[in-house]
Amino acid sequence: MEVTSTSPSRRVERKEKLRDEILAAASKMFADRGYEAVTLREIAKEIGYTHAVIYQHFPDKWHILAELSSETIGLMVQNFDAIAVKHLASKERLFATSRGLIQFCTAHPQQFRNVFFGPENRNGVRAGQYINDLGAPLFERFVQLFFDVAKEEGLPSKDDIVVAHTWWFSIFGLATLMVIQGVVPDLPDQTLVVEQTIATLWAGVQAVPRLPKSAISKRSGRSSASKQQQLLST
Amino acid sequence: MEVTSTSPSRRVERKEKLRDEILAAASKMFADRGYEAVTLREIAKEIGYTHAVIYQHFPDKWHILAELSSETIGLMVQNFDAIAVKHLASKERLFATSRGLIQFCTAHPQQFRNVFFGPENRNGVRAGQYINDLGAPLFERFVQLFFDVAKEEGLPSKDDIVVAHTWWFSIFGLATLMVIQGVVPDLPDQTLVVEQTIATLWAGVQAVPRLPKSAISKRSGRSSASKQQQLLST
DNA sequence: TCGATTTATAACCATTGGTGACAAACCAGC
DNA sequence: GCTGGTTTGTCACCAATGGTTATAAATCGA
């Protein structure tokens, strides 16, 4: 039994090592050529094995991406924190992290695609969706930072989460359009559009108050009911 | 020879009819279950044929989607025009068509995904990208409308295409995030975020002037060189 | 009615993700 | 160092997919 810290018994060691090799190879290949274009047999060949061995470490191809997606989102959080810590004024933090988010996306376009716009598993769960528990910290930081700014700068919409969403959805949406090519016309100067968007949004949130929930027309929207925990069920 | 208007000879008629049947069946099935999940054999079965017959009308599966994508974008243009014609003041046209774009996307989420975020063909061309010639009219309308507004409302950034892009990328990006689920937290009230975004952007474009191309840091952006005409080459 | 052309099919192909039987490598306990 | 159970990796296999081709059947002009 010996549940204590007995040595990883070499066997476990090697098993974990192989698992990491699979992940490393998959990560590189997915990033280079996209999830769909990469074959399990190619991944295995890359590290000198047969493709069947992968199934001793992952239930299926999708779960490899799921794990890598979790890593990627972790990097986005790190990126956010590293930038945020550099600026004292919350307004500067907001601007810098907004730029940082977009830069991260354009620096890793294929990862971004795989994570957020990649394949769904059998249950219709997207790889990026699966780790909502991991994505949550990221968006919580976004929202919290915006609240900080709203307070520090005395914005009219103090603690309105709708306004916070407006900011970050616009930023995140712009990042998406810049990464998924061909959706909108090519940008002659990406940086300029980013700066213009940030400036416009900033001017906007300063001027616009929280909208009254009345005055808005019909339509309730597609539920917010959490459908977590379809997670690992393959 | 007889190049004139000889009767379509029944044979041509039937051929076109079958082609339309394929398109109709594919359209419905793609919209219901997504491009990847639909099989050529299923499409053929739906209209009472074998899958091989499809290849007499389309070079491959992707080209079916390409043709349907062109239809979809055509509908978006129609939708735009139908809304625009209802409003005299250009500002109202801008607001209404912005709402209309988002509504169209959320009303046809799977089509939207297939067209703009769907599969690439062998040359790395996305289905929505392929019909840039068709998408162009849509975006030209967007930009032109914004210029009209800028002029009519005396915005500081009269004819700056960067500002126009800022508006439409924010709207289009929001539509994207609302359609591709799981990317951002579910919205408790979609309509509210849409209205808040429009209000914020409007306040922003009124206040913010055109940014000087200086003052912006480094980075040139990913070229604007047109890579059209990889089009039909399968 | 005849003969060329079109149309649809069946049989086939290579590739893919995924599975299961089996043999080799491994690592205890003696 | 041997022995026997366990782990590890492979091979052969499966069903399904997009795509191709030879061929039979339907069509239609003459």
Coordinates of C-alpha atoms (C1' of nucleotides) in Angstrom, one line a residue:
Chain A
M1 CA 0.0 0.0 0.0
E2 CA 2.5 2.6 1.2
V3 CA 0.7 5.7 0.1
T4 CA 3.7 7.8 1.2
S5 CA 6.3 9.4 -1.0
T6 CA 7.9 6.2 -2.2
S7 CA 10.1 6.7 -5.2
P8 CA 8.2 7.1 -8.4
S9 CA 9.5 3.6 -9.2
R10 CA 11.1 4.5 -12.5
R11 CA 8.1 3.0 -14.3
V12 CA 5.8 5.9 -13.4
E13 CA 8.7 8.2 -14.2
R14 CA 9.0 6.9 -17.7
K15 CA 5.3 6.9 -18.2
E16 CA 5.1 10.5 -17.3
K17 CA 8.0 11.3 -19.5
L18 CA 6.3 9.7 -22.5
R19 CA 3.1 11.5 -21.7
D20 CA 5.1 14.8 -21.7
E21 CA 6.7 13.8 -25.0
I22 CA 3.4 13.3 -26.6
L23 CA 2.1 16.6 -25.3
A24 CA 5.2 18.4 -26.5
A25 CA 5.1 16.9 -29.9
A26 CA 1.4 17.5 -30.2
S27 CA 1.7 21.1 -29.0
K28 CA 4.3 22.0 -31.6
M29 CA 2.5 20.2 -34.4
F30 CA -1.0 21.6 -33.5
A31 CA 0.5 25.1 -33.3
D32 CA 2.3 24.7 -36.6
R33 CA -0.4 23.1 -38.7
G34 CA -3.6 23.1 -36.8
Y35 CA -5.4 20.4 -34.9
E36 CA -7.3 18.9 -37.8
A37 CA -4.3 18.6 -40.0
V38 CA -2.3 16.7 -37.5
T39 CA -2.5 12.9 -37.3
L40 CA -2.1 10.8 -34.3
R41 CA 0.2 8.6 -36.3
E42 CA 2.3 11.6 -37.1
I43 CA 2.6 12.6 -33.5
A44 CA 3.6 9.1 -32.5
K45 CA 6.1 8.8 -35.3
E46 CA 7.6 12.1 -34.3
I47 CA 8.6 10.6 -30.9
G48 CA 9.4 7.2 -32.3
Y49 CA 6.3 5.2 -31.4
T50 CA 3.2 3.7 -32.9
H51 CA 0.0 5.7 -32.7
A52 CA -1.7 3.1 -30.5
V53 CA 0.5 4.0 -27.6
I54 CA -1.1 7.4 -27.3
Y55 CA -4.3 5.7 -26.1
Q56 CA -2.5 4.6 -23.0
H57 CA -2.2 8.2 -22.0
F58 CA -5.2 10.0 -23.5
P59 CA -8.7 8.6 -24.1
D60 CA -8.8 10.3 -27.5
K61 CA -7.3 13.0 -29.7
W62 CA -9.5 15.7 -28.4
H63 CA -8.3 15.3 -24.9
I64 CA -4.7 16.1 -25.9
L65 CA -6.0 19.4 -27.2
A66 CA -8.0 19.9 -24.1
E67 CA -4.9 19.6 -21.9
L68 CA -2.9 21.8 -24.2
S69 CA -5.7 24.3 -24.1
S70 CA -5.5 24.5 -20.4
E71 CA -1.8 25.3 -20.7
T72 CA -2.5 28.0 -23.2
I73 CA -5.1 29.7 -21.1
G74 CA -2.7 29.4 -18.2
L75 CA -0.2 31.3 -20.3
M76 CA -2.7 34.0 -21.0
V77 CA -3.3 34.5 -17.3
Q78 CA 0.4 34.7 -16.7
N79 CA 0.7 37.2 -19.5
F80 CA -2.1 39.3 -18.0
D81 CA -0.5 39.3 -14.6
A82 CA 3.0 40.1 -15.8
I83 CA 1.7 43.1 -17.7
A84 CA -0.7 44.2 -15.0
V85 CA 2.0 44.3 -12.3
K86 CA 4.0 46.8 -14.3
H87 CA 1.5 49.6 -14.1
L88 CA 0.4 51.4 -11.0
A89 CA -2.6 53.4 -12.4
S90 CA -5.5 51.1 -13.1
K91 CA -6.3 52.9 -16.3
E92 CA -2.8 52.1 -17.6
R93 CA -3.2 48.5 -16.5
L94 CA -6.5 48.3 -18.4
F95 CA -4.9 49.7 -21.6
A96 CA -1.7 47.6 -21.3
T97 CA -3.5 44.3 -20.6
S98 CA -5.9 45.0 -23.5
R99 CA -3.0 45.4 -25.8
G100 CA -1.3 42.4 -24.2
L101 CA -4.3 40.2 -24.8
I102 CA -4.4 41.1 -28.5
Q103 CA -0.7 40.7 -28.8
F104 CA -0.8 37.3 -27.3
C105 CA -3.5 36.2 -29.7
T106 CA -1.7 37.4 -32.8
A107 CA 1.6 35.9 -31.5
H108 CA 0.0 32.5 -31.1
P109 CA -2.7 32.5 -33.8
Q110 CA -3.0 28.8 -34.3
Q111 CA -3.2 28.0 -30.5
F112 CA -5.8 30.6 -30.2
R113 CA -7.8 29.0 -33.0
N114 CA -7.4 25.6 -31.5
V115 CA -8.4 26.6 -28.0
F116 CA -11.4 28.8 -28.7
F117 CA -12.5 27.9 -32.2
G118 CA -11.3 24.4 -32.4
P119 CA -13.2 21.1 -32.5
E120 CA -15.9 20.0 -30.3
N121 CA -15.9 16.6 -28.6
R122 CA -18.7 14.1 -28.8
N123 CA -20.7 16.1 -26.3
G124 CA -20.4 19.3 -28.3
V125 CA -18.0 20.8 -25.8
R126 CA -15.3 23.0 -27.3
A127 CA -11.7 22.5 -26.0
G128 CA -11.6 26.0 -24.7
Q129 CA -15.0 25.6 -23.2
Y130 CA -14.1 22.6 -21.3
I131 CA -11.7 24.5 -19.2
N132 CA -14.1 27.2 -18.3
D133 CA -12.9 26.6 -14.8
L134 CA -9.5 27.8 -16.1
G135 CA -10.9 30.5 -18.3
A136 CA -12.9 31.9 -15.5
P137 CA -9.8 33.3 -13.6
L138 CA -8.8 35.1 -16.8
F139 CA -12.2 36.7 -17.3
E140 CA -12.5 37.4 -13.6
R141 CA -9.3 39.4 -13.8
F142 CA -10.6 41.3 -16.7
V143 CA -13.8 42.2 -15.0
Q144 CA -12.1 43.0 -11.7
L145 CA -9.6 45.2 -13.4
F146 CA -12.4 47.1 -15.1
F147 CA -14.2 47.6 -11.9
D148 CA -10.9 48.9 -10.4
V149 CA -10.7 51.4 -13.2
A150 CA -14.3 52.4 -13.0
K151 CA -13.8 53.2 -9.3
E152 CA -10.4 54.9 -9.6
E153 CA -11.4 57.0 -12.6
G154 CA -14.9 57.7 -11.4
L155 CA -16.7 56.2 -14.4
P156 CA -20.5 56.6 -14.4
S157 CA -21.0 52.8 -14.6
K158 CA -19.2 51.9 -11.4
D159 CA -19.8 48.2 -10.9
D160 CA -21.9 47.4 -14.0
I161 CA -20.7 44.0 -15.3
V162 CA -22.4 44.7 -18.6
V163 CA -20.1 47.6 -19.2
A164 CA -17.1 45.5 -18.2
H165 CA -18.3 42.9 -20.7
T166 CA -18.6 45.5 -23.4
W167 CA -15.0 46.5 -22.9
W168 CA -13.6 43.0 -23.0
F169 CA -15.8 41.5 -25.6
S170 CA -14.8 44.3 -27.9
I171 CA -11.1 43.7 -27.3
F172 CA -11.5 39.9 -27.4
G173 CA -13.6 40.1 -30.5
L174 CA -11.1 42.3 -32.2
A175 CA -8.3 39.9 -31.4
T176 CA -10.4 37.1 -32.8
L177 CA -11.0 38.9 -36.1
M178 CA -7.3 39.7 -36.4
V179 CA -6.4 36.0 -35.9
I180 CA -9.0 34.3 -38.0
Q181 CA -7.9 35.6 -41.4
G182 CA -10.2 36.4 -44.2
V183 CA -13.2 37.1 -42.1
V184 CA -12.8 40.9 -42.4
P185 CA -10.7 42.8 -44.9
D186 CA -6.9 42.6 -44.2
L187 CA -5.8 45.5 -42.0
P188 CA -3.2 47.8 -43.4
D189 CA -2.0 48.6 -39.9
Q190 CA -3.2 46.4 -37.1
T191 CA -1.6 48.4 -34.3
L192 CA -3.5 51.5 -35.4
V193 CA -6.8 49.8 -35.3
V194 CA -6.0 48.4 -31.9
E195 CA -5.1 51.8 -30.5
Q196 CA -8.1 53.4 -32.1
T197 CA -10.4 50.8 -30.6
I198 CA -9.0 51.2 -27.2
A199 CA -9.2 55.0 -27.4
T200 CA -12.8 54.8 -28.7
L201 CA -13.9 52.4 -26.0
W202 CA -12.3 54.5 -23.3
A203 CA -14.0 57.6 -24.5
G204 CA -17.2 55.7 -24.7
V205 CA -17.1 54.2 -21.2
Q206 CA -16.4 57.6 -19.8
A207 CA -19.4 59.2 -21.4
V208 CA -22.0 56.4 -21.4
P209 CA -23.9 55.5 -18.2
R210 CA -25.2 52.2 -17.3
L211 CA -28.2 51.5 -19.6
P212 CA -31.5 51.0 -17.8
K213 CA -32.6 47.4 -18.3
S214 CA -35.9 48.8 -19.4
A215 CA -35.9 50.8 -22.7
I216 CA -34.5 47.6 -24.2
S217 CA -36.8 45.7 -26.5
K218 CA -37.7 42.1 -26.5
R219 CA -35.7 38.8 -26.5
S220 CA -34.3 37.1 -23.4
G221 CA -31.1 35.7 -24.8
R222 CA -29.8 32.2 -24.7
S223 CA -29.8 31.3 -21.0
S224 CA -26.9 31.5 -18.7
A225 CA -27.5 28.1 -17.2
S226 CA -24.2 26.5 -16.6
K227 CA -23.6 23.3 -18.5
Q228 CA -20.4 22.4 -16.9
Q229 CA -19.5 18.9 -16.0
Q230 CA -20.0 17.4 -19.4
L231 CA -16.3 17.7 -19.0
L232 CA -14.2 14.6 -19.0
S233 CA -17.1 12.3 -20.0
T234 CA -15.8 11.1 -23.3
Chain B
M1 CA -23.6 24.8 -82.5
E2 CA -26.7 26.9 -82.0
V3 CA -25.5 29.1 -79.2
T4 CA -28.9 30.8 -79.1
S5 CA -31.6 30.2 -76.6
T6 CA -32.4 26.7 -77.5
S7 CA -34.4 24.9 -74.9
P8 CA -32.4 23.7 -71.9
S9 CA -33.0 20.2 -73.4
R10 CA -34.5 18.6 -70.3
R11 CA -31.1 17.0 -69.6
V12 CA -29.6 20.2 -68.5
E13 CA -32.8 21.0 -66.6
R14 CA -32.6 17.8 -64.6
K15 CA -28.9 18.2 -64.0
E16 CA -29.5 21.7 -62.5
K17 CA -32.4 20.4 -60.5
L18 CA -30.2 17.7 -58.9
R19 CA -27.5 20.2 -58.2
D20 CA -30.0 22.4 -56.4
E21 CA -31.3 19.4 -54.5
I22 CA -27.8 18.7 -53.3
L23 CA -27.3 22.3 -52.3
A24 CA -30.6 22.4 -50.5
A25 CA -30.0 19.2 -48.6
A26 CA -26.4 20.2 -47.7
S27 CA -27.6 23.6 -46.7
K28 CA -30.1 22.3 -44.2
M29 CA -27.8 19.6 -42.9
F30 CA -24.8 21.9 -42.5
A31 CA -27.0 24.4 -40.7
D32 CA -28.4 21.8 -38.4
R33 CA -25.3 19.8 -37.5
G34 CA -22.3 21.7 -38.8
Y35 CA -20.1 21.1 -41.8
E36 CA -17.7 18.6 -40.2
A37 CA -20.5 16.4 -38.8
V38 CA -22.3 16.0 -42.1
T39 CA -21.3 13.2 -44.5
L40 CA -21.4 13.3 -48.3
R41 CA -23.1 9.9 -48.1
E42 CA -25.8 11.3 -45.8
I43 CA -26.4 14.2 -48.1
A44 CA -26.8 11.9 -51.1
K45 CA -29.0 9.5 -49.1
E46 CA -31.2 12.4 -48.1
I47 CA -32.1 13.0 -51.8
G48 CA -32.0 9.4 -52.8
Y49 CA -28.7 9.0 -54.5
T50 CA -25.2 7.5 -53.9
H51 CA -22.5 9.8 -52.7
A52 CA -20.5 9.4 -55.9
V53 CA -23.1 11.4 -57.8
I54 CA -22.1 14.5 -55.9
Y55 CA -18.8 14.6 -57.7
Q56 CA -20.5 15.2 -61.0
H57 CA -21.7 18.6 -59.6
F58 CA -18.9 19.6 -57.2
P59 CA -15.2 18.9 -57.2
D60 CA -15.3 18.2 -53.5
K61 CA -17.1 18.7 -50.2
W62 CA -15.6 22.1 -49.5
H63 CA -16.9 23.6 -52.7
I64 CA -20.4 22.9 -51.6
L65 CA -19.9 24.9 -48.6
A66 CA -18.2 27.6 -50.6
E67 CA -21.3 28.0 -52.8
L68 CA -23.6 28.0 -49.7
S69 CA -21.3 30.6 -48.1
S70 CA -21.8 32.8 -51.0
E71 CA -25.5 32.5 -50.6
T72 CA -25.3 33.3 -46.9
I73 CA -23.2 36.4 -47.4
G74 CA -25.8 37.5 -50.1
L75 CA -28.5 37.2 -47.4
M76 CA -26.4 39.3 -45.1
V77 CA -26.2 42.0 -47.7
Q78 CA -30.0 41.8 -48.3
N79 CA -30.5 42.0 -44.6
F80 CA -28.4 45.1 -44.4
D81 CA -30.1 46.8 -47.3
A82 CA -33.6 46.0 -46.0
I83 CA -32.8 47.5 -42.7
A84 CA -30.9 50.5 -44.0
V85 CA -33.7 51.6 -46.3
K86 CA -36.1 51.9 -43.3
H87 CA -34.2 54.7 -41.7
L88 CA -33.7 58.2 -43.0
A89 CA -31.1 59.5 -40.5
S90 CA -27.8 57.9 -41.2
K91 CA -27.1 57.5 -37.4
E92 CA -30.3 55.4 -37.1
R93 CA -29.2 53.4 -40.1
L94 CA -25.9 52.7 -38.4
F95 CA -27.5 51.6 -35.2
A96 CA -30.2 49.5 -36.9
T97 CA -27.8 47.7 -39.3
S98 CA -25.4 47.1 -36.4
R99 CA -28.2 45.4 -34.5
G100 CA -29.3 43.7 -37.6
L101 CA -25.9 42.2 -38.3
I102 CA -25.7 40.7 -34.8
Q103 CA -29.3 39.5 -35.0
F104 CA -28.6 37.8 -38.3
C105 CA -25.6 36.0 -36.8
T106 CA -27.4 34.8 -33.7
A107 CA -30.3 33.7 -35.8
H108 CA -28.1 31.6 -38.0
P109 CA -25.3 30.6 -35.8
Q110 CA -24.2 27.5 -37.5
Q111 CA -24.2 29.1 -41.0
F112 CA -22.1 31.9 -39.5
R113 CA -19.6 29.4 -38.1
N114 CA -19.4 27.5 -41.3
V115 CA -18.9 30.5 -43.5
F116 CA -16.4 32.5 -41.4
F117 CA -14.9 30.0 -39.1
G118 CA -15.3 26.8 -41.1
P119 CA -12.8 24.6 -42.8
E120 CA -10.0 25.6 -45.1
N121 CA -9.5 23.9 -48.4
R122 CA -6.2 22.4 -49.5
N123 CA -4.8 25.9 -50.2
G124 CA -5.6 27.2 -46.7
V125 CA -8.5 29.2 -48.0
R126 CA -11.5 29.5 -45.7
A127 CA -14.9 29.2 -47.3
G128 CA -15.9 32.7 -46.2
Q129 CA -12.6 34.0 -47.4
Y130 CA -13.0 32.5 -50.9
I131 CA -15.9 34.8 -51.6
N132 CA -14.0 37.9 -50.6
D133 CA -15.4 39.3 -53.8
L134 CA -18.8 38.8 -52.3
G135 CA -17.9 39.8 -48.8
A136 CA -16.5 43.0 -50.1
P137 CA -19.8 44.6 -51.0
L138 CA -21.0 43.9 -47.5
F139 CA -18.0 45.6 -45.9
E140 CA -18.0 48.4 -48.4
R141 CA -21.6 49.1 -47.3
F142 CA -20.5 49.1 -43.7
V143 CA -17.7 51.5 -44.3
Q144 CA -19.7 53.8 -46.6
L145 CA -22.5 54.0 -44.1
F146 CA -20.1 55.0 -41.4
F147 CA -18.7 57.7 -43.6
D148 CA -22.2 58.9 -44.2
V149 CA -22.8 59.1 -40.5
A150 CA -19.5 60.8 -39.8
K151 CA -20.3 63.4 -42.3
E152 CA -24.0 63.9 -41.3
E153 CA -23.2 64.0 -37.6
G154 CA -20.0 66.0 -38.0
L155 CA -17.8 63.4 -36.3
P156 CA -14.2 64.4 -35.8
S157 CA -12.9 61.5 -37.8
K158 CA -14.6 62.3 -41.1
D159 CA -13.3 59.8 -43.6
D160 CA -11.0 57.8 -41.5
I161 CA -11.3 54.2 -42.5
V162 CA -9.6 53.1 -39.3
V163 CA -12.4 54.5 -37.3
A164 CA -14.9 52.9 -39.5
H165 CA -13.1 49.6 -39.0
T166 CA -13.1 50.1 -35.3
W167 CA -16.9 50.4 -35.3
W168 CA -17.6 47.4 -37.5
F169 CA -14.9 45.1 -36.1
S170 CA -16.3 45.7 -32.6
I171 CA -19.8 44.9 -33.8
F172 CA -18.7 41.9 -35.8
G173 CA -16.4 40.7 -33.1
L174 CA -19.2 40.8 -30.6
A175 CA -21.5 38.9 -32.9
T176 CA -18.7 36.3 -33.2
L177 CA -18.3 35.8 -29.5
M178 CA -22.1 35.6 -29.1
V179 CA -22.3 32.8 -31.7
I180 CA -19.2 30.8 -30.8
Q181 CA -20.3 29.5 -27.5
G182 CA -18.0 28.9 -24.5
V183 CA -15.4 31.4 -25.6
V184 CA -16.6 34.0 -23.2
P185 CA -18.9 33.6 -20.2
D186 CA -22.5 33.2 -21.1
L187 CA -24.4 36.4 -21.3
P188 CA -27.2 36.9 -18.9
D189 CA -28.8 39.4 -21.3
Q190 CA -27.5 39.5 -24.8
T191 CA -29.6 42.4 -25.9
L192 CA -28.3 44.6 -23.1
V193 CA -24.7 44.0 -24.0
V194 CA -25.4 44.8 -27.6
E195 CA -27.1 48.0 -26.7
Q196 CA -24.4 49.0 -24.3
T197 CA -21.7 48.3 -26.9
I198 CA -23.4 50.4 -29.5
A199 CA -24.0 53.2 -27.1
T200 CA -20.4 53.0 -25.9
L201 CA -19.0 53.0 -29.4
W202 CA -21.1 55.8 -30.4
A203 CA -20.0 58.0 -27.5
G204 CA -16.5 57.0 -28.3
V205 CA -16.5 57.9 -32.0
Q206 CA -18.0 61.2 -31.2
A207 CA -15.2 62.1 -28.7
V208 CA -12.1 60.5 -30.2
P209 CA -10.4 62.1 -33.2
R210 CA -8.4 60.2 -35.8
L211 CA -5.2 59.0 -34.2
P212 CA -2.0 60.3 -35.7
K213 CA -0.2 57.4 -37.3
S214 CA 2.8 58.5 -35.3
A215 CA 2.6 58.2 -31.5
I216 CA 2.0 54.5 -32.3
S217 CA 4.8 52.2 -31.3
K218 CA 6.5 49.6 -33.5
R219 CA 5.3 46.6 -35.5
S220 CA 4.1 46.8 -39.0
G221 CA 1.3 44.3 -39.0
R222 CA 0.7 41.3 -41.1
S223 CA 0.8 42.8 -44.6
S224 CA -2.3 43.7 -46.6
A225 CA -1.1 42.1 -49.8
S226 CA -4.1 40.6 -51.4
K227 CA -3.8 36.9 -51.8
Q228 CA -6.9 36.6 -53.9
Q229 CA -7.2 34.2 -56.8
Q230 CA -6.2 31.0 -55.0
L231 CA -9.9 30.7 -55.4
L232 CA -11.2 27.9 -57.4
S233 CA -8.0 26.1 -57.7
T234 CA -8.8 22.9 -55.9
Chain C
dT1 C1' -34.5 1.7 -84.1
dC2 C1' -29.6 2.7 -83.6
dG3 C1' -25.6 4.6 -81.5
dA4 C1' -23.4 8.1 -78.9
dT5 C1' -23.7 10.4 -74.7
dT6 C1' -25.1 11.2 -70.2
dT7 C1' -26.1 9.5 -65.5
dA8 C1' -25.8 6.8 -61.5
dT9 C1' -23.8 3.0 -59.2
dA10 C1' -20.9 -0.4 -57.2
dA11 C1' -16.6 -1.5 -56.1
dC12 C1' -12.6 0.3 -54.8
dC13 C1' -8.7 3.2 -52.5
dA14 C1' -6.0 5.5 -48.9
dT15 C1' -6.4 7.6 -44.6
dT16 C1' -8.2 8.5 -40.2
dG17 C1' -9.4 7.7 -35.2
dG18 C1' -10.0 4.0 -32.3
dT19 C1' -9.7 -1.1 -30.4
dG20 C1' -8.0 -5.6 -28.8
dA21 C1' -5.0 -9.6 -28.8
dC22 C1' -0.4 -10.6 -28.0
dA23 C1' 4.5 -10.6 -27.3
dA24 C1' 8.4 -8.3 -25.3
dA25 C1' 10.3 -5.7 -21.6
dC26 C1' 10.3 -4.9 -16.9
dC27 C1' 10.5 -5.6 -12.1
dA28 C1' 9.3 -7.6 -8.0
dG29 C1' 10.1 -11.6 -4.6
dC30 C1' 12.6 -15.5 -3.8
Chain D
dG1 C1' 19.9 -15.3 -11.0
dC2 C1' 15.7 -17.3 -11.8
dT3 C1' 10.4 -17.0 -11.9
dG4 C1' 6.0 -15.1 -12.7
dG5 C1' 2.9 -11.5 -12.8
dT6 C1' 2.5 -6.7 -14.6
dT7 C1' 3.3 -3.1 -17.7
dT8 C1' 4.4 -1.4 -22.3
dG9 C1' 4.3 -1.2 -27.0
dT10 C1' 3.1 -3.2 -31.5
dC11 C1' 0.5 -5.4 -34.9
dA12 C1' -3.4 -6.4 -37.1
dC13 C1' -7.7 -5.0 -37.3
dC14 C1' -12.3 -2.2 -37.5
dA15 C1' -15.7 1.2 -39.4
dA16 C1' -16.2 5.5 -41.5
dT17 C1' -14.7 9.2 -44.4
dG18 C1' -13.6 11.8 -48.8
dG19 C1' -12.5 10.8 -53.2
dT20 C1' -11.9 7.9 -57.8
dT21 C1' -13.0 4.8 -61.6
dA22 C1' -14.9 1.2 -64.5
dT23 C1' -19.2 0.0 -66.0
dA24 C1' -24.0 -0.7 -66.6
dA25 C1' -28.3 1.7 -67.3
dA26 C1' -31.0 5.4 -68.9
dT27 C1' -31.5 9.0 -72.2
dC28 C1' -32.0 11.2 -76.5
dG29 C1' -30.8 13.0 -81.1
dA30 C1' -30.5 11.0 -85.7

